[in-house]
mmCIF file of C-alpha atoms in Angstrom:
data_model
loop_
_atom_site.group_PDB
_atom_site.id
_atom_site.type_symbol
_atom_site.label_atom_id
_atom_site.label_comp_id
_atom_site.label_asym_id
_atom_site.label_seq_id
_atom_site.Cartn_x
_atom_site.Cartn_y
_atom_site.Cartn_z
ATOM 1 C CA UNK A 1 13.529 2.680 -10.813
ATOM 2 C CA UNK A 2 11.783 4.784 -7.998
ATOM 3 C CA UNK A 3 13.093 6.197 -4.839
ATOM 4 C CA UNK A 4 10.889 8.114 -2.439
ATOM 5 C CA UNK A 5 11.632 9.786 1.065
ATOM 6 C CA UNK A 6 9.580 10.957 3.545
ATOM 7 C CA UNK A 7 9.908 11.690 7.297
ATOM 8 C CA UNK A 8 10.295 8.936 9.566
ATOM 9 C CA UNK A 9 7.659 10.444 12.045
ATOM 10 C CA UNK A 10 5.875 13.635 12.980
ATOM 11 C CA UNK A 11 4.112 15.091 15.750
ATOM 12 C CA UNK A 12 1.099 17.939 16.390
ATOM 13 C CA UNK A 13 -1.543 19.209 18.356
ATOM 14 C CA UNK A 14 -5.516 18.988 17.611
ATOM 15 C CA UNK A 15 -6.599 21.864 15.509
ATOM 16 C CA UNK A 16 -3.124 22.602 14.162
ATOM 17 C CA UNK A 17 -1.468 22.285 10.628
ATOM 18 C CA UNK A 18 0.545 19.739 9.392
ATOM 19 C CA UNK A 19 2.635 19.228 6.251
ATOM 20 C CA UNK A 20 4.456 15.798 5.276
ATOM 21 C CA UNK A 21 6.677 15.796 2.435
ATOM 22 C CA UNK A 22 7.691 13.510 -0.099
ATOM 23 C CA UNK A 23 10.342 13.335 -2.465
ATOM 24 C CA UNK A 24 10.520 11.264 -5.117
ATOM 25 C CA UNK A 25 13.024 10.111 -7.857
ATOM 26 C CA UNK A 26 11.382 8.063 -10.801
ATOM 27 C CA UNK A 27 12.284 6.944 -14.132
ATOM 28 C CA UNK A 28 8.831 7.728 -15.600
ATOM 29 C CA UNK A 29 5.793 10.010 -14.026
ATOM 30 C CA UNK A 30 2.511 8.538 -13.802
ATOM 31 C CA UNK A 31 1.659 10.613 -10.881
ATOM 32 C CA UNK A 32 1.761 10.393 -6.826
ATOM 33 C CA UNK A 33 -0.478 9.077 -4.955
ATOM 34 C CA UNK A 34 -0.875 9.518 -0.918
ATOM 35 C CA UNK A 35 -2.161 7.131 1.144
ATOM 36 C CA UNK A 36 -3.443 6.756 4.922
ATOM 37 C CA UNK A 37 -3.215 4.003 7.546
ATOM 38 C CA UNK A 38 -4.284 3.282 10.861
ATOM 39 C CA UNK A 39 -2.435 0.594 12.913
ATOM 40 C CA UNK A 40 -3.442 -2.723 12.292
ATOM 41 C CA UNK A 41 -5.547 -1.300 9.495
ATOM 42 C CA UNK A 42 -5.309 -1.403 5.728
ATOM 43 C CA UNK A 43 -4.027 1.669 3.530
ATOM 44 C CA UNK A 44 -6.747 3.693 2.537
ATOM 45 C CA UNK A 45 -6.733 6.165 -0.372
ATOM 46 C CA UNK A 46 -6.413 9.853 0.429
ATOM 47 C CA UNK A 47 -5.162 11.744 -3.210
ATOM 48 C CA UNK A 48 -3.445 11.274 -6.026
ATOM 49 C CA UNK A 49 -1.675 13.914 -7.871
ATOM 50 C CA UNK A 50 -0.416 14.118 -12.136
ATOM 51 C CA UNK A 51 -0.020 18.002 -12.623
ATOM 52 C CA UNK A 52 1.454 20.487 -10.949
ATOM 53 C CA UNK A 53 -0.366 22.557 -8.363
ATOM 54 C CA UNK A 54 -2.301 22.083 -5.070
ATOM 55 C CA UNK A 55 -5.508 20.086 -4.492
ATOM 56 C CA UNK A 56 -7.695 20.156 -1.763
ATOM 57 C CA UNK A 57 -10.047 17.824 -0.358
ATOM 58 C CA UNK A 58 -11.734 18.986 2.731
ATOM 59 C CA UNK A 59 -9.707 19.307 5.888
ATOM 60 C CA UNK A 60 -6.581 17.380 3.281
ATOM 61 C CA UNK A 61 -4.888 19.116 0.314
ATOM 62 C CA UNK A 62 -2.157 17.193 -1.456
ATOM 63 C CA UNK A 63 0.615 19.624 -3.284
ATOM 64 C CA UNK A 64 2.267 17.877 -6.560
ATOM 65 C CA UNK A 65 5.861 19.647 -7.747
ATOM 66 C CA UNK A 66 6.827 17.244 -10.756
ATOM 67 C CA UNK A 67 9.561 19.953 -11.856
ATOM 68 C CA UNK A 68 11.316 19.256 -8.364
ATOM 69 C CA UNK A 69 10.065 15.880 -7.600
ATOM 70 C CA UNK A 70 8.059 17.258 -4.820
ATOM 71 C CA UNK A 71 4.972 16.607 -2.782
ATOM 72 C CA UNK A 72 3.747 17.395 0.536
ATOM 73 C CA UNK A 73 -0.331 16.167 1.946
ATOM 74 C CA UNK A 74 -1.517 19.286 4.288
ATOM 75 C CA UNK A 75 -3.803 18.582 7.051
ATOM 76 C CA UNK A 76 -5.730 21.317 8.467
ATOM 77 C CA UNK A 77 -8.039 21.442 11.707
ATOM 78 C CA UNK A 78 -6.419 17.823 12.929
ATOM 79 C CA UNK A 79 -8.174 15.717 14.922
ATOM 80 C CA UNK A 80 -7.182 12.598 17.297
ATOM 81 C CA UNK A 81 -8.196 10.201 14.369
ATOM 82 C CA UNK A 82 -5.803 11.748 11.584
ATOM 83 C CA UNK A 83 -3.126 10.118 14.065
ATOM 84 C CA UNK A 84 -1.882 7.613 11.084
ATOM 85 C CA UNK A 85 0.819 6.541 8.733
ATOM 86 C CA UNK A 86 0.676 8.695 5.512
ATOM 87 C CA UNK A 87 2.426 6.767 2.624
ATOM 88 C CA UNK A 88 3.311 8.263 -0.494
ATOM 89 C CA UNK A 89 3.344 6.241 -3.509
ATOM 90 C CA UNK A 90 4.573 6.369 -7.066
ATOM 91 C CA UNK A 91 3.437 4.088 -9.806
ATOM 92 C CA UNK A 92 5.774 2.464 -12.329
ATOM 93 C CA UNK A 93 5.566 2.372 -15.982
ATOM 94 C CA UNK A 94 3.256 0.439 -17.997
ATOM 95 C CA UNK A 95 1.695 -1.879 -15.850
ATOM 96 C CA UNK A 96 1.559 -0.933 -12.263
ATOM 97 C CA UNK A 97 3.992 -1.361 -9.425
ATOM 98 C CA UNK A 98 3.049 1.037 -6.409
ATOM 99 C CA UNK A 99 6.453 1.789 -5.013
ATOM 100 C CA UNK A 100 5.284 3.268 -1.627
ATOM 101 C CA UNK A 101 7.143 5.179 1.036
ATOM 102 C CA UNK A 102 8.766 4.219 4.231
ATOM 103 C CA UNK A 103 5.361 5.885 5.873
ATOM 104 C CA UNK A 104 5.229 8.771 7.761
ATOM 105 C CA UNK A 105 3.655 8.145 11.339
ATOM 106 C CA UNK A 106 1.716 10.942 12.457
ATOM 107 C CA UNK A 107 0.926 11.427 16.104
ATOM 108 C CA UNK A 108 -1.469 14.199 16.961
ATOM 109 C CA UNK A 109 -1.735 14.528 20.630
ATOM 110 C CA UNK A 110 -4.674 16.914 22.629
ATOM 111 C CA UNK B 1 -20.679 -5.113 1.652
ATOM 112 C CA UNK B 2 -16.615 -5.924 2.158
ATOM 113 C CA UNK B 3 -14.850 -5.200 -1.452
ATOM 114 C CA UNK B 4 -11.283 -7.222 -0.855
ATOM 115 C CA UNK B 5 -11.803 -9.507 1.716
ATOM 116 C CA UNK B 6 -8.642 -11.377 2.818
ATOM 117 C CA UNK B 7 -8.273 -14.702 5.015
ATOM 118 C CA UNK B 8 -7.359 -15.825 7.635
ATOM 119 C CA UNK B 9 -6.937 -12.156 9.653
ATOM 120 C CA UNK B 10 -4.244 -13.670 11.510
ATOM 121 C CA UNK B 11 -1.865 -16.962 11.429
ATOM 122 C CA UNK B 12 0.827 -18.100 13.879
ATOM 123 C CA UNK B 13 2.672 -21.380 12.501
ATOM 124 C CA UNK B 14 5.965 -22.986 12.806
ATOM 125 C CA UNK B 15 8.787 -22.407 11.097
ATOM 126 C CA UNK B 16 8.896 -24.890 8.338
ATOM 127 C CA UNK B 17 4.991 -25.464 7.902
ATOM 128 C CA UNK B 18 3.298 -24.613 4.557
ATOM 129 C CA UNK B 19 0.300 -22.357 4.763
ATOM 130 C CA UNK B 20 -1.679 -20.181 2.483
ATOM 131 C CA UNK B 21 -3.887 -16.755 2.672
ATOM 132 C CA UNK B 22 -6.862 -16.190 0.435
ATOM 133 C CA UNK B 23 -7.913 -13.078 -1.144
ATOM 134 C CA UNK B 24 -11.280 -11.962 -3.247
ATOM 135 C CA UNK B 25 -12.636 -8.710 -4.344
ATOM 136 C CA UNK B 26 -15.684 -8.255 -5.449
ATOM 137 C CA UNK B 27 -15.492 -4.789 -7.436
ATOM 138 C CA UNK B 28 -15.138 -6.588 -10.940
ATOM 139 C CA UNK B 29 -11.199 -5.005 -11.364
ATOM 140 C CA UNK B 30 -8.612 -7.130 -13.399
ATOM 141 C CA UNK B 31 -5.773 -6.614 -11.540
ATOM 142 C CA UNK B 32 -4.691 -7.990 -8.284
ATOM 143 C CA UNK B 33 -2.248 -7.753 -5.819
ATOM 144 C CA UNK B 34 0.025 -8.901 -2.982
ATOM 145 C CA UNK B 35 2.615 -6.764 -0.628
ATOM 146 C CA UNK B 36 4.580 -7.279 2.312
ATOM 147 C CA UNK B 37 4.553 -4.928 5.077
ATOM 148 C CA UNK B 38 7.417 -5.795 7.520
ATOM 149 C CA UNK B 39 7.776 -4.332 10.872
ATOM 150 C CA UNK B 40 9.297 -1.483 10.142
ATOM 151 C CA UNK B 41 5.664 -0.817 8.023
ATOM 152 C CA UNK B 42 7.292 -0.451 4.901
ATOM 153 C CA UNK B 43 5.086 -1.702 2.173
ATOM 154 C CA UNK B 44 6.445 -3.593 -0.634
ATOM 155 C CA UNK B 45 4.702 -5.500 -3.965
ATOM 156 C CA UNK B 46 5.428 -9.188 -3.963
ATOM 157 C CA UNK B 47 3.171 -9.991 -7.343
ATOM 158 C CA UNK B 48 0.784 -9.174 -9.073
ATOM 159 C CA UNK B 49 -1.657 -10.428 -11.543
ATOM 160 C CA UNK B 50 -4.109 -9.096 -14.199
ATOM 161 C CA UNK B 51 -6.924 -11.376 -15.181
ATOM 162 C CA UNK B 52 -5.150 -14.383 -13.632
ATOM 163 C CA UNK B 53 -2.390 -13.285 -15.575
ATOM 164 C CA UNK B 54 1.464 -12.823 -13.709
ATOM 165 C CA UNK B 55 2.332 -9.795 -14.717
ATOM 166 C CA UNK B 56 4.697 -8.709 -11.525
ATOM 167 C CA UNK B 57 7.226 -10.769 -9.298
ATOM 168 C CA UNK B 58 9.397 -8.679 -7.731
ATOM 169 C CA UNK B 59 11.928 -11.427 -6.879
ATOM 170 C CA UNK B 60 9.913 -12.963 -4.449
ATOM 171 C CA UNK B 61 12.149 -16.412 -2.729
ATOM 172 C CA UNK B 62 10.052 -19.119 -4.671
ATOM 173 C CA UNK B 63 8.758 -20.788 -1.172
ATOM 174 C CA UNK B 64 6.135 -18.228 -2.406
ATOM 175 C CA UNK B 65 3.589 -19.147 -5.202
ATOM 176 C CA UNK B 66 0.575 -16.740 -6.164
ATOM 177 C CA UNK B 67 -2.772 -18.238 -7.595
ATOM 178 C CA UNK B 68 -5.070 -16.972 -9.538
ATOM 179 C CA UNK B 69 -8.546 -18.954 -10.600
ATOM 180 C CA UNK B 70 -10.090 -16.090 -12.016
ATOM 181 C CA UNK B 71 -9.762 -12.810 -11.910
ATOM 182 C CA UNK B 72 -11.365 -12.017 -8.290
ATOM 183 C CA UNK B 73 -9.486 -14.261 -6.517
ATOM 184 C CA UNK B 74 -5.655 -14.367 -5.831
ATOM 185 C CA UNK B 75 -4.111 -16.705 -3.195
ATOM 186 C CA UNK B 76 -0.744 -17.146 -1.924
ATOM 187 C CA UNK B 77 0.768 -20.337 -0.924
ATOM 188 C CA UNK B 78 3.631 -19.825 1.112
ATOM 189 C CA UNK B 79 6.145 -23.222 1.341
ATOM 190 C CA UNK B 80 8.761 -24.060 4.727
ATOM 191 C CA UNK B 81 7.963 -20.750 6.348
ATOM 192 C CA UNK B 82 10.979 -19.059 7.633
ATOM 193 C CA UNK B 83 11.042 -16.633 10.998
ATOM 194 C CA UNK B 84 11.402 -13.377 7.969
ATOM 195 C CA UNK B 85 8.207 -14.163 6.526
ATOM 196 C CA UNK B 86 6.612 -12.891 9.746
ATOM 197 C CA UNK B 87 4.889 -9.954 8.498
ATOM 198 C CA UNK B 88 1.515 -8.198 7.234
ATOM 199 C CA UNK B 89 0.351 -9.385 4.060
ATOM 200 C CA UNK B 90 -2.189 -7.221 2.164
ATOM 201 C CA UNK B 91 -4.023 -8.302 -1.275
ATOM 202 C CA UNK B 92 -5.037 -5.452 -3.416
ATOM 203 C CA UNK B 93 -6.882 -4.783 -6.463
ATOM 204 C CA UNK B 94 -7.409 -2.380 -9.224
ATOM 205 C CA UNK B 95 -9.697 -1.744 -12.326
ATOM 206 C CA UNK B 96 -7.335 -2.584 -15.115
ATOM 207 C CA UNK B 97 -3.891 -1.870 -13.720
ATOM 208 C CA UNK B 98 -2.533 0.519 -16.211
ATOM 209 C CA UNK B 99 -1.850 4.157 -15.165
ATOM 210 C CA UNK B 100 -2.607 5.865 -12.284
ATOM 211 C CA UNK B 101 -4.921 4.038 -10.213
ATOM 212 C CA UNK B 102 -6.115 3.775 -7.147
ATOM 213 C CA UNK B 103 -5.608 0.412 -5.637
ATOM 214 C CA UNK B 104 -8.083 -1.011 -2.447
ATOM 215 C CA UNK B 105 -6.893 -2.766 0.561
ATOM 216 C CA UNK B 106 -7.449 -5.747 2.116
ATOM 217 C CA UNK B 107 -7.681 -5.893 5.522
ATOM 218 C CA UNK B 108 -4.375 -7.608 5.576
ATOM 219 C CA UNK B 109 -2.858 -11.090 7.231
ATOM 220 C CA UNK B 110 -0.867 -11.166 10.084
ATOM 221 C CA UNK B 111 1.395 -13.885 9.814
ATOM 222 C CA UNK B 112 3.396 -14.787 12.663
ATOM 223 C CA UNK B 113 6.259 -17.680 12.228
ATOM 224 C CA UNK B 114 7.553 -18.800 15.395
#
């Protein structure tokens, strides 16, 4: 089966840095994805990750550690409106089964 | 145009009442999906179904029954609605289902039983 953790909740200022980690037990890989979500809003796709190695996507990069079962999503230059849950999410085998995170609630305050 | 549209937005019933949330996407994927997102937000798969296929029940109580007419639409018919089935539901879908994809979002159902 899969396990993931993740921190319960974060906090930051505008125009800092963030990282959110995500570990991640699984009986097969088929890669981790990260997702964001607003209150009272649906989850929205932000990255997903299959090899090893850092990925960036504008102000978000996600990091993917398969070796230690390791991920983090880095936010740079945060703004008000990157104040979200961040899910992470690993697939099962064969046919699909997103096994999400608890969520990590972001709060990014001026 | 709105790719997985889900009604109704919200629902407050009685406990005990039977009641049922629609779902349709119109991106042409085989494989949809419904989760549960309780209060604490976490997110959990209840079903889901690849070209009105079952392929995923994840021990859902069977007051619950997913339908499927064809392969864009997926509704879920709740039975006697209990006080713990207050909750978001979201519908989902994805191309084909296999492998890493990414899956789209409803705008989810807030169901309140009271």
């Amino acid at each position: 089966g899969q396990n993931i953790d993740q921190p319960t909740e974060m906090t930051a200022t505008e125009g800092a840095i963030v990282q959110i980690n995500c570990t991640y037990q699984t009986s097969g890989f088929n890669g981790l994805f990260w997702y964001q979500q607003h209150a009272g809003e649906a989850p929205t796709f932000l990255s997903y990750n299959v090899l090893d190695g850092l990925e960036e996507k504008g102000r978000f990069s996600s990091f993917l550690s398969r070796s230690k079962g390791y991920s983090y999503l880095l936010l740079k230059e945060l703004q008000m409106k990157d104040s979200a849950s961040y899910l992470c999410a690993v697939p099962s085998e064969g046919f699909q089964k997103l096994v999400f995170g608890t969520g990590t609630r972001l709060l990014v305050s001026p | 145009d709105t790719a997985v549209s889900q009604t109704p937005k919200y629902l407050v019933t009685q406990m005990g009442n039977d009641k049922s949330i629609k779902c349709e996407q119109n991106l042409g994927h085989d494989t949809m999906y419904w989760y549960k997102q309780d209060s604490k937000k976490f997110l959990k798969i209840m079903f889901s179904y690849n070209n009105k296929e079952l392929i995923i029940n994840e021990t859902v109580p069977n007051r619950f029954s997913p339908k499927s007419p064809d392969k864009a639409h997926l509704n879920l018919h709740i039975n006697s609605l209990e006080l713990g089935d207050s909750a978001v539901y979201f519908c989902a879908s994805s191309p084909s289902g296999i492998g890493g994809e990414t899956q789209y979002f409803g705008p989810g159902t807030r169901l309140l039983v009271l």
